[in-house]
Each structure stands twice: as structure tokens, then as C-alpha cells.
Amino acid sequence: MNYQQILDEIYKEAKVFKGQGELASYIPELARVDPLKYGIHLATIEGAEFAVGDSQEPFSIQSISKVLSLALVLPLIGEMLWERVGVEPSGNPFNSIVQLEYENGIPRNPFLNAGALVMADILISRFDDPKREFLQFVRRLAGNETIQYDEEVAASEKATGYVNASLINMMKSYGNINNEIDSVLDFYYHQCSIAMSCQDLARAFLVFADEGCIYGEDTRILKKAQVKRINALMQTCGFYDEAGEFSFRVGLPGKSGVGGGIVAVHPKCYSVAVWSPKLNKKGNSVLGMKTLELLTTKSGTSIF
Amino acid sequence: MNYQQILDEIYKEAKVFKGQGELASYIPELARVDPLKYGIHLATIEGAEFAVGDSQEPFSIQSISKVLSLALVLPLIGEMLWERVGVEPSGNPFNSIVQLEYENGIPRNPFLNAGALVMADILISRFDDPKREFLQFVRRLAGNETIQYDEEVAASEKATGYVNASLINMMKSYGNINNEIDSVLDFYYHQCSIAMSCQDLARAFLVFADEGCIYGEDTRILKKAQVKRINALMQTCGFYDEAGEFSFRVGLPGKSGVGGGIVAVHPKCYSVAVWSPKLNKKGNSVLGMKTLELLTTKSGTSIF
Amino acid sequence: MNYQQILDEIYKEAKVFKGQGELASYIPELARVDPLKYGIHLATIEGAEFAVGDSQEPFSIQSISKVLSLALVLPLIGEMLWERVGVEPSGNPFNSIVQLEYENGIPRNPFLNAGALVMADILISRFDDPKREFLQFVRRLAGNETIQYDEEVAASEKATGYVNASLINMMKSYGNINNEIDSVLDFYYHQCSIAMSCQDLARAFLVFADEGCIYGEDTRILKKAQVKRINALMQTCGFYDEAGEFSFRVGLPGKSGVGGGIVAVHPKCYSVAVWSPKLNKKGNSVLGMKTLELLTTKSGTSIF
Amino acid sequence: MNYQQILDEIYKEAKVFKGQGELASYIPELARVDPLKYGIHLATIEGAEFAVGDSQEPFSIQSISKVLSLALVLPLIGEMLWERVGVEPSGNPFNSIVQLEYENGIPRNPFLNAGALVMADILISRFDDPKREFLQFVRRLAGNETIQYDEEVAASEKATGYVNASLINMMKSYGNINNEIDSVLDFYYHQCSIAMSCQDLARAFLVFADEGCIYGEDTRILKKAQVKRINALMQTCGFYDEAGEFSFRVGLPGKSGVGGGIVAVHPKCYSVAVWSPKLNKKGNSVLGMKTLELLTTKSGTSIF
């Protein structure tokens, strides 16, 4: 498979979609990003890497961070996690707080904001300096010591995060948050603010393609069953209420963020990250989805 | 891969789960099935077949029929189908009628009862004798001319089908049902009542494993993109509110029915059907799920 | 109090509202009514009567019939009724089927369609010829032997009554409907189709103003506690999701129908019926509400 | 009417209900109240007063304060209030946050917590020292300069008020809260913590019985239409999800609080306050409801 040739083709063909979609507007800092940025990076488990466009420029990974958080939490507490967070798709974004009420403060899955807040609560309970631990973990996964939180993005999100505050208070009323609300939110906004490039993300997500082994190391940090669980969750819950559409068009487990990034994993084969900031109405990168659709079509690597 | 050996092993190991779960009780006819029945049939796209246990005994396929119905409808009307039915997971069974109200009578996906009723409505509009057409289609997919509707099961389900009647009336009030309610329900209950064996089902579902090609024929009846769509829908919506759990444990697109059957597909490789009538609380066969979990683990064929 | 003078004043003043609102369109027969019809009839418990406009012309009473049905059912089965229907406001029209699901098929109150269907079911269980019994009861309350069902309206409503069919099937699935669905719906549509004039309605509703005593008779058919219950239900649940607004503007217990009628009761004093077919967005007669607001303001008879 | 004799009779008869119900437990401070306290105070618009039991002992008025807050807000901003808060019953307690989501952050009525929080936000915008203004207003209504906030109750409620924090954050996300969330919550918890006796409450609520005139003054602070609105709201929304039941049993507009107090108003006649701390499952005082039921029955003063 000549992945570089495929990426080059896609880069040309997909350009026509550059104008479509809108920048995320609810976080002021994100609205200032250059909307024409576009990069792709693909890393195989054999160690080959392929890239095109703005693939080395860091951007705000936002919800993509939830997968990394899950990869840190799951080995820590194991299956007990599922007593506090579910593993099923949620159906509808508007349902989030409704479901929290009906289901006694247990979020449907770890990729909903509510679910990620529970994972943040767990990390705070476990670590003396959870922000430092999380950053170190991400740096190690990506093999890049320069990865940083973006304090401006974190502050910007915190200042307008009323829905998240509503969710976490509801969960706290059901006893599913153990730490101070402000400290959990602070951690969560930092986690989401991490700036990574497509190269960083593709390398970091190799851990899910390569059965738990870290990029550039010989170490396995996740059991096979844990990798399977995380990939299955990305497949069914990774794209807000577009999980079904993404499954069809791309046919790989993946996760998107409102910063315009999408990462996808072809188990036992490769991981790929794409970045283009303009989003469709469901909050997923227009060009990013198109890129991955072309990639699996051209390479015949959809799992379906 | 020695599939026969794997099936034999599973058959022995999985027996300990035979006692778990309950027979479907809401359809009186289904409650009379022998709860200890257990069969598996696996068919590869190369034409090899492997079986164990009660694999040739017909049972009520129930919701599994929705995938067959989708395979008949999709080539008929193409992408226009998605104007009347969605492609996303629904989150929660109790949401079905709630969502119908909020979303103006458009069911979330074709594997919800509401979605299958819309497909039934389409078939009634298209065919003079939709029951005959559907049966012929199923017989052709499975290569078995003896497949029949079970009139007693259909009558039994009709007599107690108040929730389905509620759903279809709600959709009719939104204009998403064109034909007489009674005729749509009659067709739907017949569709669900079809009796097929594991052998029949595995052969019929080869069409989804083999990129649209029918078992025992050289004919392709579905485009690749249509197969991809159907497999993606099975992956995200095939197991009521256990889609996430099934994705993790089995790692294949599949569909279950309250008759105790489950069919799964390994794209470009094989299809497999398993039958054991006792269900867990979410309506999926206990032993059936365990069987498929063991199969993909032992054969290393989970897609994750 | 010179009620005739007040009615005459209102009739002149309120004319400016005649153009506002829309005819009920969902029942074809109702859309054919002359939109400029306007009548008022007020009857005191002392036997005085006052009228103006089209007060003797029969119209379709629709949901107003639910109060009459309740007055027939309540003495029959007493407090046991509240095991099958609640006594609280429902909040929101869209909630009706949602609440039925969450609350196991028990409608919130008898003036929701679902609640009225349960009462219809009870009458069918109790009477050999419930339609005849109900009509006789209404004729007796109003002192008018010529009152009739309007078969065209009943047929018209039946033909398009998908939401009601959805509701009753949902309740049947929870065991809260004992009779055949078709027979309950048939009774219900007849009940709603009854044609009565403002004069008929004002006289019939004297039973609620006069502590259970029937117009023109010495008979008491309801206990005081039953009258209190019915009036309290009209106060809190009589106006779909405008109960609060009506309470404020009119300040009397009452009930409206989509035929454009509204009846209100001043306990121990008078009953009053008004008819004007054009409805506001919440399904209540625009001119009818204005008329009653003016009546209680001019006469100082708001209970608040 | 010999009200004193009636109160004495009730006091004896109602004692048998003293054991029923439970103390409010969710606010630790409230759980420490003597559960056997029981007092009644009735004040007529002519100036007569009648009392029995612990009628002069202050208790936490909690949600009863929402009516006083409404009486302060309504003259300040008039009908514009209804752009930010509705006037209809909410149906169901669990609906509160659901409705906030569906209805864009507009609470159903001012007596829901969400509605009271919006009124608190308005008072904060209007006054330099809203806590002082509100306390002065309440003291003036009751004619008692010694009325105080209970700082321990306020602090206790604040420390566990996660549901309120969830509600206000949700409203803030829709732009329906203008001030800092912490300052609005602080005001709200103080408002609810006010300690008043039955005598204080009966006197304060005379303003709603006496068409806007304050107890012991010649001043009218509310227009008749505003009094009508407040009474209508108490009638339809004053008792959480027992508004219908209270309407039937008591037949007067009223408001309850989880401190065990209930106030009711007979327009143009009297106001009455009762206190007994044990609550039924819907959060209303068991003995309080029984007391008012006996009062309106014995005195024939139900409005129905």
C-alpha cells in the first residue's frame, strides 16, 4: 500500500471541501484559528509514517483528549470504572442531562462530557498532581516532550462552561463526583486544551492500533482487552450523534474534537490523524471526515 | 484457521451458560420453545461451512429479519430511505416513542421497531404481494426454498402488539406511514415470524460478508457502499441498548432477535449464526453472545 | 348583579377579537364551521338565565365532554378511578405519551385525551349500551332531549385519530385499557362529537355550580366532595397548557374544547358557556377566553 | 364564623396525624427540628386574628419565600417578568431540568427552584444590597422587625445545593441569568432560610387576601391584577406535583415549604398559616394539609 501517494491524492481532491462548515464559536479562543489549516499524518504499527500539509502544527485536541484520559484511567481502576460510567451510545446530545437524571448520575459513556468529568474526578483522586501526570502520559504516548496545555484555551472554556458546570453539579447530587467541583472542572478544561499536532496524535494513538504498545517503546501499557474496549467505544460513541454516519463513511473507530481534529485507528495496522478546523452542524470536521472516507476507500481499509 | 475445532471447543465450554437468562415471555408462542436448544453455523466467503449442535433446526428470527428487510429496501429506493429513517444509535429503548415525538415521526435507525415498520410500509407500497416477495427474497439469500412464515407466531405477536401499534400510529400522525396501519403491522409480524435455522441465517448473511454477493449464486444484489452501510448499522445499532457491550465483547457487526438468534458478520471473511433461546435482561441471547465472544477471541477475528 | 347588561356590554366590546385565531384544522368537519359565530349563555343556581348572540346554536363540544364523562364515571366507581387516572396537571402537551411511558400507562389527569380514554373504557365495561347511556345522561343534565351525536364529526375524527390510537395502544400495553381498542375509540369519538348549544352547556354545568344538583330537577347526582374534585380538576387541568393563564385571566374553574366552546363555573353561583370557533395556538377560543375575562372582571366574580 | 372554635377543634382532631411523614432530610439543619411542633394562625382582612399551638415560633419558610420574592419582583418589572419565567404548572419535578433544556432556559413558573433563581437574579440586578432589601420587605409585610435570615440554614443548604447549581448553570448557558452564579445562589439560600412564625406568615400573606394592601398599613403595594396573578399561580403551581390534590382537598391558593409550613389565602377574606415539620413523599406537610382541609370543610370556605 503506498500511503504517501494516497495522502497526496486526498490532499488535492479534498481541497474543494475547505470552504464548508464553520469554526467552533462557543470557545472564543478556538474561533481565532486559521480556518484553512489542513494536515494529515498516518503512522503504521511497523513504524512507517506518512504526512501531508500542516501535519506538524499543534492545535487544540479538545474531546480527543477523552480517549487519552480513558487510556490512563482504565489500567488504574479496571472494570470498576463501568460502575460509574456506561459503555453505550447516548443517542442524542440533548439527552445528556436528561439521561443523567433518569440514570441516577451515571453518564452513558466516557466520551460524553459527563463521562469525561467522571474520569477527571478519578484522576484527581489518584494523583497528587493530576495535571502533571496527565501531561507526562500524553507526552510519553506521543514521544514528544514539548506538548503543553494551552492556558488561554483552558481559561476561555472555563469562563463559558455553564453546561459542563450544570452536568457536574447534577452528578455530584447523585454522589458520582468525589472531589471539589472546581478542581475537577479545572483539570477537565486543561485536559481538553492540550495542543498537539497530527503527528503527535497519530503517534499517540498507535497504542490503540498496536494492542497497547507505546510508540517508540517496547512497553505495553494496556491489556488487549482494554484496547478492544477503547476501540469499541470509539466505534460506537466517538462522534457525538454522528457515530453511525462515521461508521459507514469511514468504517474505523475514531474520535473527533471541536478543534477540528479527528483521529482514527485501524486495529493492528495504523493510526491516522487529520486536522481541518471547520465543523459541520454536528461538531465534526467537514474536511476531516471527507479525508478519512477517502483514505479507507482508496486503501480498502474500512473494517466493513 | 480450523473453525470446526473452534466451534467444537466453544460448544463444550459454553454449555455452562445454558441455564442463564430467561425465555422471551411477551410473545406466548416463543415461551414454548425448548430453552436448551443450542446451535452454531459458520460460513466463509470461500464456501466452507462449519456447524455444531442444533444448527439445522428452524427458530423464529424476529428482529434479525430487519437486516433482511433493509437489504431488500435499500436497493429499491436507495439513499431516499434516509429521509424517512435515520442511521444513528437511539441510546435507549424507552426513548423510542419519545424520540418519535421529538423528531417528527422519523425513527432513529432501521433496526428499531419503528424503523422496521417504515421499511415494511415501503415494501407494501412497492409490491403487489409484499409477503410473497419478502419470503422469496429470504429463500434466495439462504438458498432454501422451504423457509416459511410461522403463522402462529405472527398471530401471537399481533394479538399483543400494542406498543408497535402505538409506534406506528404516532408515525402515521406525522405522515411517515403511507399505507393502512393494519396491513403494515400484518406484514411486519409475518416478517418477524419467519423460521430459519442457523445454517439458513449464516448463508443468508454471507451477502453482507461477501460485498453483496448471494450465497450459491454469482449475483451481486447490493453495491459495496450499501453493504458497508448495512454493516455499519449492525455495528452501531444491532443490539438494542447493548450495542457498545457487543462491540467490545464480539467486535463484529451483528444483529440479535428475541427468538434467541444472533448473526454476526466478519466482512470479507465469514458470517456466523448462533441460537440459544434464553435471553439476558436486554433481550439478547446469553449463550449466543458468549459463543461469539469466544469465537472472535479464539480465532483472533474481532475487528478491534 | 345585572348579568344581562354585562353580557350585552361584552358582546359589543369583544367583537374586535372576532378576527383573531384560527379554526381547528385537524378535524376536517370542524374546519367548515362559520368562524364568526359567537354566543354566550349564563345560568345562575337560582334559576335565572341570560344570553346573547348565537347562544342556542349547537356546536361540537369536543373536550368539554370529558367533564361530563367524569361526572358520569365518578359516582359509578368512586375513588377507585384515581388508581387508573391521576389528578395532577401534566405540564406539557408533548409530554402526554412520554408520561404514559414513564408512569406505566397511567394518564396524568382525566382531561388529557389519554385520561378520557380510560374513562371511556370504564363506561364500556359498565354499560351494555354506553353511547345511549352517555347521551341520556347529557340530555338529562342539560334538560334537552334533542341533543345528538354528530356522526359526521365522529367519523371525521376517527379517520385521522392516529395520536389517540397511539395513546390508547400504549395504555393497553400497560394493562390500563380493558376493552377492545376500537370500541373504546368509537365511544370516545362519539362522546366528543356531541353537539350542544351554549344554553345546553350552561344548564348542564349547573350541576358543578350547584353542589351536584341537576338543572330543572330536585335530584343531587354528585356528592359535594365529588363536585369539589371536578371543579378542582377543571381549575388546574382544564385548559391544556394554558391552565395557569386561564386561572389568572378568568379565575374560575372551566373547560375548553377545540370546537371553540368554553364552559366555566362559579361555585355556588353560576355556570357560563361561550362559543366562538377561532382558536389561539394553544387550542383555546380567543374570543371565548376574552369574554370570560371580561365577565369576571366586570362582575367581580373571579375567585382570586 | 367562629374561627377560634374551628381552630381549636382542628387542633384536637388533627393530632392523630402527628406521627405521619418524615422530616426533610436533604438539608441537615432542617432535620434537627422538633417533629411534633404544630401551630396555626389565621388573619382576616378585617383585622381579626386566631391562633393555636406553636403559632409564634419561627421556622424555616423555605419555598414559601418564593411568593414573597414574586411580590417584590412583580411591581418592579411588571409583565416583562413573563419573558424570563412562565406561568404554567410544570407537571413533574423530574422535568425541571429537562424542561429547561427543551424550553431554552425559561423555567415553567416562579415557584420552581429555577424560577425563583431567575427572580433572585432580577433582585440582584435591581438592588445594591438585595439581601437587606428583601429582609426589609418581608419584615414590613409581616409587621415584625425581628425577622431574620438563619445563616446556619443558608450555609447548610448551600453546601449541598448541587441540583440548584446544576439548574442555574443550565439557565446561564441560555443567557437567562445575568449575575454571577455564586451571588445569585447566595441570595437564594438566604431568601429560603428566613425564619418566620405562623403569625408572621399569616400577616404577611394578608397582602394577597386583601387585594394588595399590607397588614397594619393603609398602603397598597400590588395592583389587583398582580394579586390575581399571584393567587392564580399559587393555585396552579404552589404544591410541587400535588397542586391538583391540594386544590381538591383545600380549595384555596397556597404555598408550601419543606420546613413544614403551608400558607393559604381566601381572597377577600383571610390568610392562614400552619406549621408541622413532618412531610409526605411529595414534600408537603402531612398535618398542614390535613389542617387546611379541615379548615375549609368546617368553615365552608373552599373556593370550589
XYZ file of C-alpha atoms in Angstrom, chain B residues 15-302:
288
model
C -22.536 -25.240 27.956
C -22.130 -23.885 31.474
C -24.071 -20.801 30.408
C -27.073 -22.819 29.243
C -29.008 -22.211 32.424
C -28.670 -18.446 32.411
C -31.285 -16.000 31.178
C -34.998 -16.231 30.525
C -37.157 -17.120 27.534
C -38.862 -14.208 25.819
C -42.230 -14.100 27.508
C -44.104 -11.313 25.806
C -44.879 -13.437 22.760
C -46.657 -16.523 24.086
C -45.531 -18.722 21.200
C -41.858 -18.011 21.896
C -42.217 -19.033 25.524
C -42.889 -22.593 24.417
C -39.507 -23.161 22.761
C -37.149 -25.733 24.320
C -34.780 -23.483 26.330
C -31.823 -25.855 25.972
C -31.555 -25.663 22.188
C -28.113 -24.538 21.056
C -26.619 -24.438 17.591
C -23.908 -22.642 15.609
C -23.230 -22.366 11.883
C -20.335 -20.510 10.260
C -19.993 -19.950 6.516
C -16.929 -18.437 4.853
C -16.982 -16.459 1.642
C -14.812 -19.179 0.111
C -17.688 -21.607 0.551
C -16.538 -23.564 3.577
C -19.152 -24.292 6.250
C -18.864 -25.419 9.858
C -21.599 -26.356 12.275
C -22.328 -27.786 15.676
C -25.455 -28.606 17.751
C -28.994 -27.705 16.679
C -27.761 -25.748 13.712
C -30.352 -27.030 11.275
C -33.443 -26.512 13.387
C -35.578 -23.530 12.402
C -36.455 -20.903 15.019
C -38.186 -17.543 14.979
C -35.702 -14.988 13.669
C -37.696 -11.994 14.916
C -35.614 -8.770 14.755
C -32.892 -10.385 12.683
C -35.425 -10.057 9.858
C -34.923 -6.279 9.951
C -31.498 -6.652 8.328
C -33.003 -8.759 5.552
C -35.753 -6.217 5.100
C -33.152 -3.450 4.852
C -31.262 -5.486 2.241
C -34.441 -5.649 0.164
C -35.457 -1.996 0.634
C -32.105 -0.273 0.154
C -31.538 -1.231 -3.496
C -35.195 -0.401 -4.211
C -35.191 3.225 -3.128
C -31.548 3.988 -2.354
C -30.471 6.970 -0.285
C -34.035 8.316 -0.198
C -34.595 5.792 2.582
C -32.656 8.061 4.950
C -35.277 10.781 4.599
C -37.693 8.510 6.431
C -35.342 6.627 8.791
C -32.111 7.730 10.499
C -28.755 5.941 10.751
C -27.757 6.692 14.341
C -27.996 4.669 17.548
C -31.035 5.507 19.637
C -29.464 5.347 23.055
C -32.286 3.914 24.991
C -35.184 1.583 24.333
C -37.580 3.706 26.367
C -36.720 6.591 24.144
C -38.266 5.125 21.086
C -41.621 6.833 21.279
C -40.159 9.919 22.900
C -37.778 10.297 20.003
C -40.563 9.744 17.513
C -42.341 12.700 19.055
C -39.323 14.993 19.224
C -38.057 14.021 15.828
C -41.356 14.291 13.994
C -42.023 10.636 13.420
C -38.600 9.791 11.942
C -37.200 6.699 13.693
C -33.563 6.776 14.702
C -32.481 3.752 12.690
C -33.923 0.858 10.667
C -33.379 -1.711 13.435
C -35.739 -0.088 15.904
C -39.261 -1.468 15.599
C -40.371 1.932 14.349
C -37.709 1.900 11.650
C -38.625 -1.612 10.546
C -42.266 -0.531 10.308
C -41.293 2.264 7.927
C -39.414 -0.277 5.780
C -42.485 -2.524 5.850
C -44.551 0.426 4.660
C -42.145 0.954 1.768
C -42.318 -2.705 0.712
C -46.113 -2.603 0.779
C -46.072 0.455 -1.467
C -43.675 -1.239 -3.890
C -45.004 -4.769 -4.228
C -48.387 -6.211 -5.086
C -47.750 -9.143 -2.790
C -45.072 -7.984 -0.351
C -45.260 -11.065 1.850
C -44.561 -13.319 -1.122
C -41.746 -11.054 -2.385
C -40.082 -10.891 1.009
C -40.255 -14.640 1.512
C -38.812 -15.288 -1.946
C -36.002 -12.853 -1.224
C -35.130 -14.573 2.061
C -35.316 -18.026 0.470
C -32.985 -16.898 -2.286
C -30.450 -15.368 0.146
C -30.400 -18.572 2.192
C -30.642 -20.931 -0.741
C -33.524 -22.752 0.908
C -36.962 -22.958 -0.700
C -38.593 -24.477 2.389
C -38.324 -21.367 4.577
C -41.780 -20.316 5.791
C -43.633 -17.747 7.816
C -44.832 -19.127 11.138
C -48.493 -18.091 11.148
C -48.968 -18.944 14.799
C -46.091 -16.747 15.896
C -47.315 -13.923 13.660
C -50.824 -14.191 15.091
C -49.491 -14.423 18.623
C -47.426 -11.297 18.245
C -50.195 -9.388 16.528
C -52.595 -10.131 19.350
C -50.325 -8.475 21.922
C -48.536 -5.891 19.803
C -49.862 -2.759 21.482
C -46.528 -0.973 21.659
C -45.962 -1.472 17.931
C -49.475 -0.216 17.259
C -48.699 2.813 19.390
C -45.495 3.495 17.474
C -46.988 3.147 14.015
C -49.960 5.355 14.849
C -47.583 8.029 16.112
C -45.602 7.837 12.854
C -48.789 7.909 10.800
C -49.800 11.104 12.608
C -46.542 12.624 11.303
C -47.158 11.378 7.778
C -44.330 8.805 7.796
C -46.585 5.812 7.085
C -48.410 5.749 3.741
C -50.379 2.516 3.877
C -53.113 1.185 6.110
C -51.801 0.578 9.604
C -53.266 -2.912 9.794
C -51.634 -4.027 6.571
C -48.225 -2.694 7.646
C -48.478 -4.421 11.014
C -49.618 -7.633 9.342
C -46.619 -7.604 7.044
C -44.267 -6.726 9.904
C -45.456 -9.550 12.140
C -45.077 -12.009 9.299
C -41.595 -10.755 8.520
C -40.563 -11.270 12.163
C -42.167 -14.700 12.343
C -40.005 -16.260 9.656
C -38.460 -19.506 10.881
C -34.859 -20.115 9.837
C -32.056 -22.321 11.094
C -28.535 -21.200 11.958
C -27.491 -22.696 8.637
C -30.091 -20.609 6.783
C -29.059 -17.430 8.567
C -25.324 -17.847 8.165
C -25.801 -18.484 4.447
C -28.200 -15.563 4.037
C -25.850 -13.151 5.822
C -22.947 -14.096 3.555
C -24.331 -11.348 1.324
C -23.017 -8.839 3.888
C -19.686 -10.620 4.322
C -19.139 -11.041 0.606
C -19.658 -7.472 -0.603
C -23.203 -8.047 -1.814
C -22.841 -11.434 -3.468
C -25.514 -14.019 -2.778
C -24.703 -17.456 -1.354
C -24.557 -20.064 -4.056
C -25.002 -17.579 -6.888
C -22.712 -15.376 -8.916
C -25.069 -12.464 -8.479
C -24.295 -9.238 -6.640
C -27.520 -7.688 -5.317
C -26.029 -4.926 -3.184
C -23.463 -2.289 -4.034
C -20.343 -2.207 -1.901
C -21.431 1.087 -0.367
C -24.774 -0.474 0.566
C -23.091 -3.415 2.256
C -20.836 -1.003 4.132
C -23.882 0.935 5.272
C -25.695 -2.175 6.484
C -22.633 -3.499 8.308
C -22.027 -0.116 9.916
C -25.658 -0.042 11.067
C -25.362 -3.531 12.541
C -22.214 -2.440 14.345
C -23.740 0.648 15.948
C -27.430 -0.293 16.267
C -27.752 -4.060 16.104
C -28.134 -4.916 19.791
C -30.809 -2.711 21.299
C -29.059 -0.948 24.164
C -26.187 -3.396 24.272
C -24.501 -2.274 21.049
C -21.480 -0.965 22.934
C -21.101 -4.114 25.007
C -21.438 -6.369 21.959
C -18.942 -4.271 20.017
C -16.439 -4.793 22.790
C -17.056 -8.439 23.523
C -17.574 -9.687 19.985
C -16.113 -6.957 17.851
C -18.182 -7.744 14.748
C -21.254 -6.175 13.201
C -24.274 -8.296 14.081
C -27.967 -8.483 14.848
C -29.918 -10.297 17.516
C -33.562 -11.336 17.848
C -35.718 -12.210 20.868
C -36.103 -15.710 19.471
C -32.555 -16.239 20.783
C -30.724 -15.968 17.487
C -27.693 -13.798 16.783
C -25.978 -13.370 13.432
C -22.588 -11.706 13.027
C -20.509 -10.840 10.008
C -16.772 -10.636 9.555
C -16.569 -8.511 6.403
C -14.725 -10.202 3.545
C -14.341 -13.320 5.634
C -17.326 -15.114 7.142
C -20.823 -14.925 8.580
C -21.908 -16.869 11.619
C -25.269 -17.615 13.257
C -25.867 -18.905 16.757
C -29.103 -19.880 18.504
C -29.884 -20.334 22.188
C -33.299 -19.173 23.385
C -32.565 -17.816 26.871
C -32.136 -14.030 26.925
C -30.422 -11.559 29.223
C -32.315 -8.559 30.578
C -31.583 -6.532 27.474
C -33.160 -9.139 25.203
C -30.034 -10.727 23.751
C -29.215 -14.453 23.915
C -26.865 -15.093 26.844
C -25.208 -18.125 25.342
C -25.269 -16.565 21.885
C -23.221 -13.566 22.994
C -20.801 -15.787 24.916
C -20.404 -18.015 21.862
C -19.498 -15.159 19.572
C -17.140 -13.667 22.143
C -15.299 -16.982 22.342
C -15.295 -17.299 18.567
C -13.617 -13.974 17.873
C -11.225 -14.425 20.778
C -10.168 -17.916 19.790
C -9.933 -17.073 16.094
C -8.494 -13.589 16.593
C -11.132 -12.195 14.264
C -12.502 -9.309 16.287
